[in-house]
PDB file of C-alpha atoms and ligand atoms in Angstrom:
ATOM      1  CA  UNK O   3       0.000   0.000   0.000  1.00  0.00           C
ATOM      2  CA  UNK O   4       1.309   3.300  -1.218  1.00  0.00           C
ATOM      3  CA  UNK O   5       2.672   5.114   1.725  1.00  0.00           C
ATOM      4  CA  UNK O   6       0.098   8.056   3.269  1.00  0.00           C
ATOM      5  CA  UNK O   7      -0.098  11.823   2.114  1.00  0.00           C
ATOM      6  CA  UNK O   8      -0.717  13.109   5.479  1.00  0.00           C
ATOM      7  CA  UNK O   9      -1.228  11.162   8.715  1.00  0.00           C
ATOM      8  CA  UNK O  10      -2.346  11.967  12.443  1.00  0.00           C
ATOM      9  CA  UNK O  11      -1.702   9.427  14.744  1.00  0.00           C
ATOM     10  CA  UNK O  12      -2.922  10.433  18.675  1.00  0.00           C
ATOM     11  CA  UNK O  13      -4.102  14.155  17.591  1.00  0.00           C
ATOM     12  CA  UNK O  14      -5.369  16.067  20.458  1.00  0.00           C
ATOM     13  CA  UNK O  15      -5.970  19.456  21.257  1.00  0.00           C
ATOM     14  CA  UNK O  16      -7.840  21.052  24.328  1.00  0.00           C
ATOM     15  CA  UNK O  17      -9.115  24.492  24.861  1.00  0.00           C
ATOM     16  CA  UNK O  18      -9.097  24.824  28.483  1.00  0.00           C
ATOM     17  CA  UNK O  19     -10.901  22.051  29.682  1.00  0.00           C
ATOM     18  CA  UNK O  20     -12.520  20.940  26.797  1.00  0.00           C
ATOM     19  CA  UNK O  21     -10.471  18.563  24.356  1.00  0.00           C
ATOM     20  CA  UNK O  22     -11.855  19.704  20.715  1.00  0.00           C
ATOM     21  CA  UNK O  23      -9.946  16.596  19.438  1.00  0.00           C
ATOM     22  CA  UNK O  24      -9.125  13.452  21.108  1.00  0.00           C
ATOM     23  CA  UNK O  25      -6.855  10.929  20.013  1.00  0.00           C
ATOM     24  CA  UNK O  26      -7.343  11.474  16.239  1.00  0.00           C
ATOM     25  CA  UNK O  27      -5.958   8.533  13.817  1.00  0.00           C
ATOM     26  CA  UNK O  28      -6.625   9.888  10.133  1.00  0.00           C
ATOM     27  CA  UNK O  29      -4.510   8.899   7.367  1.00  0.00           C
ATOM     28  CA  UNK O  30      -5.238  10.717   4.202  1.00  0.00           C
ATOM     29  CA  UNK O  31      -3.887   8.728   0.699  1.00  0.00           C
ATOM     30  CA  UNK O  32      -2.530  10.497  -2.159  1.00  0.00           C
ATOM     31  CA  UNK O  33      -5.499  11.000  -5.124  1.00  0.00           C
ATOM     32  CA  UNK O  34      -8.786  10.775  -2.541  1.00  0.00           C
ATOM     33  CA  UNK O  35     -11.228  13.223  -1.929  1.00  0.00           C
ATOM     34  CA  UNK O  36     -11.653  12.409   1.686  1.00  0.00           C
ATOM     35  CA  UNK O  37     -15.116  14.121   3.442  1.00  0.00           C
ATOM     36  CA  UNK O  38     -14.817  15.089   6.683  1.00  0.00           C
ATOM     37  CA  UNK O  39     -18.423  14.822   8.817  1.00  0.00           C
ATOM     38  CA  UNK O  40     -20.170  15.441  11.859  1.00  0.00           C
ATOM     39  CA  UNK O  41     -21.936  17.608  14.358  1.00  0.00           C
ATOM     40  CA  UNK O  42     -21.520  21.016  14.888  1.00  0.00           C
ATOM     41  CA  UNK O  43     -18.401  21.424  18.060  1.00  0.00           C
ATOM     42  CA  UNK O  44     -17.243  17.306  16.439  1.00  0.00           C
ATOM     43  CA  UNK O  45     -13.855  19.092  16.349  1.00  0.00           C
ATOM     44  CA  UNK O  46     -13.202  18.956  12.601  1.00  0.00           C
ATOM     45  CA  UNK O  47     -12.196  22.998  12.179  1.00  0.00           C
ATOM     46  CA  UNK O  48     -10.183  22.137  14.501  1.00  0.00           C
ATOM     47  CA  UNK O  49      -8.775  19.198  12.990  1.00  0.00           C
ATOM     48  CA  UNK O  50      -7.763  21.318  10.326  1.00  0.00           C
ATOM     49  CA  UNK O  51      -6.858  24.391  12.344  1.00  0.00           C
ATOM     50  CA  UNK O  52      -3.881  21.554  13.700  1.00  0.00           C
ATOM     51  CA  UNK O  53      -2.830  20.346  10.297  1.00  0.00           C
ATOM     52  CA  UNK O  54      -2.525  23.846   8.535  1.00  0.00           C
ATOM     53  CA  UNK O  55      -0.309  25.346  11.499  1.00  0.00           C
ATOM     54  CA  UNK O  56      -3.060  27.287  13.360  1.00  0.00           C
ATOM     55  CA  UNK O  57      -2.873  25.478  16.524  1.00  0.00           C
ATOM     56  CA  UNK O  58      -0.207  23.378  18.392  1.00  0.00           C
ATOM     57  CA  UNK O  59      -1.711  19.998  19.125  1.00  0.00           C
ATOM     58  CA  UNK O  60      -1.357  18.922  22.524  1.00  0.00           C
ATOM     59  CA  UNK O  61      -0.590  15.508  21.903  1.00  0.00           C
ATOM     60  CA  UNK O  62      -0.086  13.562  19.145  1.00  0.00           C
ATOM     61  CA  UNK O  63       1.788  13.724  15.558  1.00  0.00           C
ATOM     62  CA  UNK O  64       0.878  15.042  12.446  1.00  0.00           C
ATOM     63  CA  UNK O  65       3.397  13.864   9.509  1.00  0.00           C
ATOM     64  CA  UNK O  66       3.322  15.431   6.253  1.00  0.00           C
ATOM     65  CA  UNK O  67       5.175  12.329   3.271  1.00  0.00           C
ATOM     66  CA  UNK O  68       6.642  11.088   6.490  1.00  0.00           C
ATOM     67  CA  UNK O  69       8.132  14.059   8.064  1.00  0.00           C
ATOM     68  CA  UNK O  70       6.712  15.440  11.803  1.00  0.00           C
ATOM     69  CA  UNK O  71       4.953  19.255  11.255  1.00  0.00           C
ATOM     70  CA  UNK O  72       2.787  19.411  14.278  1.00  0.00           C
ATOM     71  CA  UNK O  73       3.551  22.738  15.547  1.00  0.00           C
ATOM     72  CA  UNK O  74       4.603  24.182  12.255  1.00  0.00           C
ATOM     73  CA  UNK O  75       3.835  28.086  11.686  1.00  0.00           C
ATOM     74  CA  UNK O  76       0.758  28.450   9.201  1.00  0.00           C
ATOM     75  CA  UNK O  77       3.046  29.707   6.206  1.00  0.00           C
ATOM     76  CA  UNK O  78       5.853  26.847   6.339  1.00  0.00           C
ATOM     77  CA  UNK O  79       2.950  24.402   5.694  1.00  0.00           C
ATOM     78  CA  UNK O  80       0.916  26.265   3.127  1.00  0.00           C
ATOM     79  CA  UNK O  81       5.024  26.013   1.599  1.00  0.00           C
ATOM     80  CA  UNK O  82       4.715  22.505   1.783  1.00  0.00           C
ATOM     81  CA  UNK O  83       1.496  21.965  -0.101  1.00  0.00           C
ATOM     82  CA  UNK O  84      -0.759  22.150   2.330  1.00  0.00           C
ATOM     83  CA  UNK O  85      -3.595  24.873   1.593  1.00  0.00           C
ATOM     84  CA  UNK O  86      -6.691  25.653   2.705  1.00  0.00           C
ATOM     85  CA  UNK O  87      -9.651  27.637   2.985  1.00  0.00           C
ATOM     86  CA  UNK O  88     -11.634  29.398   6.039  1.00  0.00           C
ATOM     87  CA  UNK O  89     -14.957  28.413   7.541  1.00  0.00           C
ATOM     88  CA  UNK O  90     -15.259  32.316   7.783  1.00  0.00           C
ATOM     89  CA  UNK O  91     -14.116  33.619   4.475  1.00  0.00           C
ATOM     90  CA  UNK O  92     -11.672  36.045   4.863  1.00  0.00           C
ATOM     91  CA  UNK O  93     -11.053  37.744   0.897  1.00  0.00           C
ATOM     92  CA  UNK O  94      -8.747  40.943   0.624  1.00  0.00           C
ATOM     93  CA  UNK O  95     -12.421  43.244   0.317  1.00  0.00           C
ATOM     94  CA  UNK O  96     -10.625  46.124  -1.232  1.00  0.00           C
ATOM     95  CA  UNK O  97      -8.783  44.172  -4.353  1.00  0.00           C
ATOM     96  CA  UNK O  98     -10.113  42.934  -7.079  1.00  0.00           C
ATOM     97  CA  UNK O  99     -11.107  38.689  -7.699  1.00  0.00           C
ATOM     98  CA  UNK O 100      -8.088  38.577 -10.008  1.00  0.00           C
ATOM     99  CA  UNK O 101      -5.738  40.616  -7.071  1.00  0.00           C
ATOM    100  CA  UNK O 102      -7.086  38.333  -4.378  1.00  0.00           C
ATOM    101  CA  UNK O 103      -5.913  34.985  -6.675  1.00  0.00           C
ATOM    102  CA  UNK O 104      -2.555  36.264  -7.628  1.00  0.00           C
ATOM    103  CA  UNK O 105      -1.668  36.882  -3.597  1.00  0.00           C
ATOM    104  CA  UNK O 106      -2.426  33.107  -3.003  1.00  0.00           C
ATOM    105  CA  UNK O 107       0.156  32.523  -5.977  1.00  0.00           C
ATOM    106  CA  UNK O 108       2.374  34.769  -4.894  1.00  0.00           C
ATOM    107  CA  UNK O 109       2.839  33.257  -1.393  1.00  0.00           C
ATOM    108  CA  UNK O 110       2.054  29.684  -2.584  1.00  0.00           C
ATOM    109  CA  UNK O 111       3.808  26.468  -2.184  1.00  0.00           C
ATOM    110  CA  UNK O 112       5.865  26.449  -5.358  1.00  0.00           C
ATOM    111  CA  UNK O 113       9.598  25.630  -5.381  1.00  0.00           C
ATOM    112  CA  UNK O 114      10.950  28.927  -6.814  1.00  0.00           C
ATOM    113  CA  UNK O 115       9.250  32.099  -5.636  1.00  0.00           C
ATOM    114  CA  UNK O 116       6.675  33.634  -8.464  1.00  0.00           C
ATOM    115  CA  UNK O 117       6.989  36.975 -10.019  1.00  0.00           C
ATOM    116  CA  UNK O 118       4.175  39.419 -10.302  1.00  0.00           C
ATOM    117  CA  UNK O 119       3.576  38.373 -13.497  1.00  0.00           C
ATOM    118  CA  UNK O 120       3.597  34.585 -13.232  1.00  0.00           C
ATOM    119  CA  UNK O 121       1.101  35.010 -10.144  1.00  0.00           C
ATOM    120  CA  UNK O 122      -1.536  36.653 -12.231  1.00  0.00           C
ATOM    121  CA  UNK O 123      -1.226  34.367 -15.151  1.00  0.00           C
ATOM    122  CA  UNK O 124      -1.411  31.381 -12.045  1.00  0.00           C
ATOM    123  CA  UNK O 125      -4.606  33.767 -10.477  1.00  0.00           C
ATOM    124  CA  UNK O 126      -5.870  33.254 -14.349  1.00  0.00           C
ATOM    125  CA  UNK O 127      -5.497  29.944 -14.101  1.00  0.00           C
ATOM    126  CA  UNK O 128      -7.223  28.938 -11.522  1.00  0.00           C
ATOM    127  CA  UNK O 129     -10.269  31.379 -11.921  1.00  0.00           C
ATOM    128  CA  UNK O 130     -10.645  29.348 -14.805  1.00  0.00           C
ATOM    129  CA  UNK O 131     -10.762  26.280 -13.128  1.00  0.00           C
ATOM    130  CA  UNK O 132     -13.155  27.433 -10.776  1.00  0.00           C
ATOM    131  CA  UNK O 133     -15.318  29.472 -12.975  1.00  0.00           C
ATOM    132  CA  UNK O 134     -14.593  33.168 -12.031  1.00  0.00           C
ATOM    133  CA  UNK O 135     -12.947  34.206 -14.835  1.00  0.00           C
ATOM    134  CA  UNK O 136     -15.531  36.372 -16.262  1.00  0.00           C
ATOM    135  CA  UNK O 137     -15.701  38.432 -12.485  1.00  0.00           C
ATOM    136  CA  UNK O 138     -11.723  38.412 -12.781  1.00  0.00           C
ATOM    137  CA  UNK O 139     -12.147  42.643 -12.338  1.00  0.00           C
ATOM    138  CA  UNK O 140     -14.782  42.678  -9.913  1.00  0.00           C
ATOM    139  CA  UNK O 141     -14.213  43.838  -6.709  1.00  0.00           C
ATOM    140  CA  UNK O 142     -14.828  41.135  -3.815  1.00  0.00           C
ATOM    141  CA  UNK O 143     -17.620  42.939  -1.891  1.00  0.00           C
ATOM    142  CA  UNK O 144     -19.578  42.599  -4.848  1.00  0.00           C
ATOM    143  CA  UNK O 145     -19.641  39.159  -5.409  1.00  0.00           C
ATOM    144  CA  UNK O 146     -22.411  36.829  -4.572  1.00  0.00           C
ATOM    145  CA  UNK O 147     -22.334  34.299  -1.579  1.00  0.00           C
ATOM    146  CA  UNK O 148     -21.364  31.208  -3.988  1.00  0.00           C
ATOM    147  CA  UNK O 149     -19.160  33.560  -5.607  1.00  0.00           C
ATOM    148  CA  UNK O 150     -16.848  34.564  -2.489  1.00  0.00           C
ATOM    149  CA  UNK O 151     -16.951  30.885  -1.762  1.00  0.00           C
ATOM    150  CA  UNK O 152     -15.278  30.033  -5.635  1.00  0.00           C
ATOM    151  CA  UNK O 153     -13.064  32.893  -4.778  1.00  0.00           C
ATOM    152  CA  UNK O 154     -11.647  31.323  -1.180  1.00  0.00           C
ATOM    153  CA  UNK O 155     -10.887  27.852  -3.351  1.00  0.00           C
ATOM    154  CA  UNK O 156      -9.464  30.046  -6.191  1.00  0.00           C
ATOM    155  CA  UNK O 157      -7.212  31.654  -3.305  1.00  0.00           C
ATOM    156  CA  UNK O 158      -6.214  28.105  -1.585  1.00  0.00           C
ATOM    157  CA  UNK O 159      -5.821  26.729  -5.265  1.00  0.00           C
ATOM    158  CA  UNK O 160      -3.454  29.409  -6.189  1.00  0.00           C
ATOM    159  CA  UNK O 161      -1.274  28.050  -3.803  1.00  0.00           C
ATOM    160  CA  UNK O 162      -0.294  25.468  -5.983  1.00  0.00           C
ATOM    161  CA  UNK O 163      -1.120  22.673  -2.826  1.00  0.00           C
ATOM    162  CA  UNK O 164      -0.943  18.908  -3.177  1.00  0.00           C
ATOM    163  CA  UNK O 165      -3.294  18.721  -0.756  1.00  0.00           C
ATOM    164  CA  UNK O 166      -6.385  21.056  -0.180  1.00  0.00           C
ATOM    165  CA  UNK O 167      -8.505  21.386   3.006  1.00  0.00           C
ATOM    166  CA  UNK O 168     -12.046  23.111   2.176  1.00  0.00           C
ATOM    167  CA  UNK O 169     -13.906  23.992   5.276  1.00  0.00           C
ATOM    168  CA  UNK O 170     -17.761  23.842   4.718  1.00  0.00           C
ATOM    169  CA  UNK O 171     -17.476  26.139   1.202  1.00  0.00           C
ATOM    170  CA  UNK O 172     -20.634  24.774  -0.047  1.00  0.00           C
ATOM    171  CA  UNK O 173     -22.601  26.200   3.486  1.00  0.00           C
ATOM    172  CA  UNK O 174     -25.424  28.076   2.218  1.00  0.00           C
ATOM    173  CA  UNK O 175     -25.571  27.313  -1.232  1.00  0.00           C
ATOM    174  CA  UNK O 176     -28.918  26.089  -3.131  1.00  0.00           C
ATOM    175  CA  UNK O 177     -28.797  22.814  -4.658  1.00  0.00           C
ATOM    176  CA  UNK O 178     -27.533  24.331  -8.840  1.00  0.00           C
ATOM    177  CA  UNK O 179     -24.726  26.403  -6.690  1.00  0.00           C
ATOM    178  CA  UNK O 180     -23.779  22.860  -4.810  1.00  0.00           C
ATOM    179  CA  UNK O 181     -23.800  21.092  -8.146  1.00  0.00           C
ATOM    180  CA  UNK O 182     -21.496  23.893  -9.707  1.00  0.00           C
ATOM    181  CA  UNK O 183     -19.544  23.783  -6.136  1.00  0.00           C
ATOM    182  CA  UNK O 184     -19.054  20.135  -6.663  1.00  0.00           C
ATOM    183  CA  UNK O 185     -18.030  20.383 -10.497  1.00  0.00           C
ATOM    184  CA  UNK O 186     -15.388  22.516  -9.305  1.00  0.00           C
ATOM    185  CA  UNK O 187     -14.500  20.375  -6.589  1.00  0.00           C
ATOM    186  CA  UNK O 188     -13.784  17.749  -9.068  1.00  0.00           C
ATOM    187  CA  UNK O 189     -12.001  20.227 -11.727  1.00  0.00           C
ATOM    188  CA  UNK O 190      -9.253  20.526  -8.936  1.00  0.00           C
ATOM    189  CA  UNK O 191      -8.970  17.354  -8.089  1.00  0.00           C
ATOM    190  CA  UNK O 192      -8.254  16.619 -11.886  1.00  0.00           C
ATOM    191  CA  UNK O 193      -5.274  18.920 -11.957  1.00  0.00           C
ATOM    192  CA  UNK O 194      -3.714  16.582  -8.893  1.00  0.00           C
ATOM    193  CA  UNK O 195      -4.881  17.436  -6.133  1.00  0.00           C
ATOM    194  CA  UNK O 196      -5.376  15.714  -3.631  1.00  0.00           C
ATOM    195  CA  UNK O 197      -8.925  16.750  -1.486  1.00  0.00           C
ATOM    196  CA  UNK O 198      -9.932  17.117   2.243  1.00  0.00           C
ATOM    197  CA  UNK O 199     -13.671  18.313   2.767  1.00  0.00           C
ATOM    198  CA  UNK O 200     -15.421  19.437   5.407  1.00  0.00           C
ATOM    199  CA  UNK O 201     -19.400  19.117   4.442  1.00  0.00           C
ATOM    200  CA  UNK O 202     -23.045  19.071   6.012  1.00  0.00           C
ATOM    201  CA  UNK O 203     -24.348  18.351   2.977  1.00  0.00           C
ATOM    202  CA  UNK O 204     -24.600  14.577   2.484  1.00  0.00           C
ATOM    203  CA  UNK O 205     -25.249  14.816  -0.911  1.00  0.00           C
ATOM    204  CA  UNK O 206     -22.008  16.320  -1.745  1.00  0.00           C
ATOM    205  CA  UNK O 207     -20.384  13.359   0.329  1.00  0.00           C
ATOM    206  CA  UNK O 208     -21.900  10.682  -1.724  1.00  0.00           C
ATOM    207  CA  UNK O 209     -21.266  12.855  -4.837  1.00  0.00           C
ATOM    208  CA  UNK O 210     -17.627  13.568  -4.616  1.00  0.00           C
ATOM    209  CA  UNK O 211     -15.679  11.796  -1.754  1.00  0.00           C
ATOM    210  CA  UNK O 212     -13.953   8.500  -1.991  1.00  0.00           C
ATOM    211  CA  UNK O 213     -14.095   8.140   1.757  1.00  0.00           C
ATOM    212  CA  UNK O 214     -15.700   9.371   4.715  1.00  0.00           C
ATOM    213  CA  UNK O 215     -14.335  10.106   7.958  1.00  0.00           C
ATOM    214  CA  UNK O 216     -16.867  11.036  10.846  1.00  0.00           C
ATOM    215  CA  UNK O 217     -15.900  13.202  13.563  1.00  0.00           C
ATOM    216  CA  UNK O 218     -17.716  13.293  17.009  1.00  0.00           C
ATOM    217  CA  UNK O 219     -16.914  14.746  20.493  1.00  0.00           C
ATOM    218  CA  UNK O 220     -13.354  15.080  19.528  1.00  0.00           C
ATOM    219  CA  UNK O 221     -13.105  11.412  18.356  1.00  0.00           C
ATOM    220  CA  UNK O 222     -13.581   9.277  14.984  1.00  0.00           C
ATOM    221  CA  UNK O 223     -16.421   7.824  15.420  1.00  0.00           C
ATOM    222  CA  UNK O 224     -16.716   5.873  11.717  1.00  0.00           C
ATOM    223  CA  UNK O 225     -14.995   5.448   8.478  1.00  0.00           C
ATOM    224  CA  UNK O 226     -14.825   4.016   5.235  1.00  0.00           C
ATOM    225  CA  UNK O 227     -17.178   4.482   1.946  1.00  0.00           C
ATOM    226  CA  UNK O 228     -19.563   6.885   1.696  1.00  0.00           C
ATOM    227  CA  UNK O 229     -22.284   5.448   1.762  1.00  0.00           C
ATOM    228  CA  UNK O 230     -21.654   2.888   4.081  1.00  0.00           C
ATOM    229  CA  UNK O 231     -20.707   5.170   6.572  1.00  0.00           C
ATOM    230  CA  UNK O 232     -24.339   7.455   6.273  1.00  0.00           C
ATOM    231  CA  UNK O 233     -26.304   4.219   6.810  1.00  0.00           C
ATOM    232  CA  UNK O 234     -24.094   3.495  10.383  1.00  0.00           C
ATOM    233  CA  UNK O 235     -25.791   3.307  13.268  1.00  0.00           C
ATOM    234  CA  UNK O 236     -23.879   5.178  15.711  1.00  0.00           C
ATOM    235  CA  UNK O 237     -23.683   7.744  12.569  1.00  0.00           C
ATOM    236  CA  UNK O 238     -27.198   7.769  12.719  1.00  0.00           C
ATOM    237  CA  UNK O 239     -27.656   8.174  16.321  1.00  0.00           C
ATOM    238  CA  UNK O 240     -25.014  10.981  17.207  1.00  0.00           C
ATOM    239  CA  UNK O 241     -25.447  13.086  13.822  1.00  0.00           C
ATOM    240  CA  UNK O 242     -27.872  11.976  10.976  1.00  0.00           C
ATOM    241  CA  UNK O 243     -30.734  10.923  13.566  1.00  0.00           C
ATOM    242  CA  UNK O 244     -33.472   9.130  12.485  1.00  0.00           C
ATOM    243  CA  UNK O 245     -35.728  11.180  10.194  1.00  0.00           C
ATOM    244  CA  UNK O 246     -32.810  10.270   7.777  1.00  0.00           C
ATOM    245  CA  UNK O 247     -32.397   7.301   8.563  1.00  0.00           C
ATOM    246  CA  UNK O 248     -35.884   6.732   7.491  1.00  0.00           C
ATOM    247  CA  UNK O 249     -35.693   8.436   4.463  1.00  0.00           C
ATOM    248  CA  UNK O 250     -32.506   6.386   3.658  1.00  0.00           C
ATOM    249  CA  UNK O 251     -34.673   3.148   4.389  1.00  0.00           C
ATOM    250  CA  UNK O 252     -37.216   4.453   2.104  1.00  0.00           C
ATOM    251  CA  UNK O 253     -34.792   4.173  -0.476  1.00  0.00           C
ATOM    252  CA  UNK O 254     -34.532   7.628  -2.019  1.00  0.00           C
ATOM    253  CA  UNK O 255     -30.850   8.053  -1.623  1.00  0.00           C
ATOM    254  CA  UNK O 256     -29.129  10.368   0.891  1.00  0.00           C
ATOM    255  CA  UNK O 257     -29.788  13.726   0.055  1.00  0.00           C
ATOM    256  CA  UNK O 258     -28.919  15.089   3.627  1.00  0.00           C
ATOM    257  CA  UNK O 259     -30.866  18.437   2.792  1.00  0.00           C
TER     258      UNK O 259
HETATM  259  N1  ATP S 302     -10.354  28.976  19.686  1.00  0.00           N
HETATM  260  C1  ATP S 302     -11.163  28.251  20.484  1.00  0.00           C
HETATM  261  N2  ATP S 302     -11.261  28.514  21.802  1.00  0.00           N
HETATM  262  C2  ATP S 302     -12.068  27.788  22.622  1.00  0.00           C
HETATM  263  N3  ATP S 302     -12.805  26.744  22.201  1.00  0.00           N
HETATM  264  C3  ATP S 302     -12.752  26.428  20.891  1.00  0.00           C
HETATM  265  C4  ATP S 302     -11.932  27.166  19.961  1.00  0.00           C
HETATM  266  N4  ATP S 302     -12.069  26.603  18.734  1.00  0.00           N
HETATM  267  C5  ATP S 302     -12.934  25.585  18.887  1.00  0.00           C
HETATM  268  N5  ATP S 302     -13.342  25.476  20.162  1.00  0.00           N
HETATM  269  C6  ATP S 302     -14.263  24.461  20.703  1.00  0.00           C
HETATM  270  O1  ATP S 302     -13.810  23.189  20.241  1.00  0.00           O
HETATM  271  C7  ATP S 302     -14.898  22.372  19.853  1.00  0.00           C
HETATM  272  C8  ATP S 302     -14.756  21.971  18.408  1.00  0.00           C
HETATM  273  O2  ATP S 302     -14.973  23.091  17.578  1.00  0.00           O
HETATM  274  P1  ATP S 302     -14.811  23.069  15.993  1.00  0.00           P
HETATM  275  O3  ATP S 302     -14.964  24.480  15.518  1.00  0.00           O
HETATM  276  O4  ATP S 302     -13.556  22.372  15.630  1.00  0.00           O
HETATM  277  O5  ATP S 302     -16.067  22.197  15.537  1.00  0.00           O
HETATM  278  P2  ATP S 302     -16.627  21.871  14.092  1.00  0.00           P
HETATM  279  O6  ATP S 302     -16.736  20.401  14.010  1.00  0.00           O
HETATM  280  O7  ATP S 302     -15.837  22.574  13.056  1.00  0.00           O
HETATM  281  O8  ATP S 302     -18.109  22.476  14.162  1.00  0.00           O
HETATM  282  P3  ATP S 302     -19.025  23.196  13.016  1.00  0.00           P
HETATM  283  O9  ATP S 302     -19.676  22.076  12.249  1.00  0.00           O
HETATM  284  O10 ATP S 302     -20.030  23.965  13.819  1.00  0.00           O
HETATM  285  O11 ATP S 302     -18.143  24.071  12.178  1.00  0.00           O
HETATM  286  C9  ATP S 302     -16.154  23.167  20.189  1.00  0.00           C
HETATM  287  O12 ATP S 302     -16.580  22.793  21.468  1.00  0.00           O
HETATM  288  C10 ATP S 302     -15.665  24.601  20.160  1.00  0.00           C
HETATM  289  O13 ATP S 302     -16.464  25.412  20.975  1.00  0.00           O
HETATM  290 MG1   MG S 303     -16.246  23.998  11.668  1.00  0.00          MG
END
């Protein structure tokens, strides 16, 4: 078996008395698009707050293609390959869609530093893959809700990562936005990347992710396919509950809206 992308073994992290994440053993393979689920508080911000250099894990190790970067400041590991996106999104509101790309190039992962110029033609890049090309000169407060979320992939894309962590970007999207979210979910993914995603919706679970990890109190609850994971019991009970359990039984496929 081919060696794992990224892997926490024991990852735990308290905020005063409360441990956000307990023991965490996630391995994450090169080429998945791995969802990350559960309820609201499960820990899996957090989770991702640990990998990308946010926070410190208490305990445990985080190794990046073997090597040890718990600990890590936030811009050695987006250096690394490592980007992300924000639950919150947090664009540059006074530059342009276009200006906001090119900074995510400019202080991306790749070997040899970018110029100006190669950042925008990366920016152009990627807001073609993500289908904001045409709003390339717009400025960011006047973009639309599903647009500022293709903009904070755009950004994390620009970064030229080999692995991608996407916190909840399809929250509050109708169901053509989460099909156009997902499309460009699986546009990245086709350029390399490999895919970490953080979703309430269980459609875009079933849709898109190779693998399913569930997140509860701090702990991993279940994991494995999709959508044998969604039809778990203790999935049910601490997260799904039963109205969609029902509806799953009824046999009209997990929609999780
Ligand atoms: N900076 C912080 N300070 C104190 N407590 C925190 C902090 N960040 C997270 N927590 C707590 O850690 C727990 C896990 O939070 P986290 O944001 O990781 O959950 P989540 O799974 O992302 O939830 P959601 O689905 O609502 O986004 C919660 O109890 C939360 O209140
Ligand atoms: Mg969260």
């Amino acid at each position: 078996m081919e060696a794992a992308l990224l892997e926490l073994k024991g990852v735990t992290k308290r905020f005063g008395g409360v441990a956000a994440l307990n023991g965490v053993d996630i391995s994450v393979t090169r080429g998945e698009i791995l969802g990350m689920i559960g309820p609201n508080g499960a820990g899996k911000t957090t989770l991702l707050n640990c990998i990308s250099g946010v926070y410190k894990p208490d305990a445990g190790e985080i190794r990046w293609q073997g090597m040890p970067i718990q600990g890590m400041r936030p811009h050695r590991v987006a250096k690394l390959g490592i980007g992300r996106t924000f639950q919150i999104v947090k664009p540059f509101g006074s530059m342009t869609v276009r200006e906001n790309a090119a900074v995510g190039a400019l202080f991306g992962s790749a070997e040899t530093s970018l110029s100006v110029k190669q950042s925008f033609e990366q920016a152009d890049r990627v807001l073609d893959l993500v289908g904001l090309r045409s709003k390339a000169g717009s400025l960011v407060t006047a973009l639309t809700i599903p647009d500022r979320k293709r903009l904070e992939v755009a950004r994390a894309v620009a970064t030229q990562p080999k692995l991608l962590l996407l916190d909840e970007v399809m929250a509050g999207l109708n169901s053509v936005e989460v099909d156009e979210a997902l499309e460009m979910v699986r546009a990245v993914h086709a350029t390399g990347v490999t895919v970490v995603l953080i979703e309430h919706v269980m459609r875009v679970i079933v849709g898109v992710c190779t693998r399913a990890v569930v997140l509860d109190f701090g702990h991993v609850l279940a994991e494995g396919e999709p959508r044998v994971v969604l039809r778990d019991e203790r999935v049910i009970q601490a997260y799904l509950g039963e109205r969609y359990a029902k509806r799953l039984n009824a046999d009209r496929g997990p929609d999780g809206e």
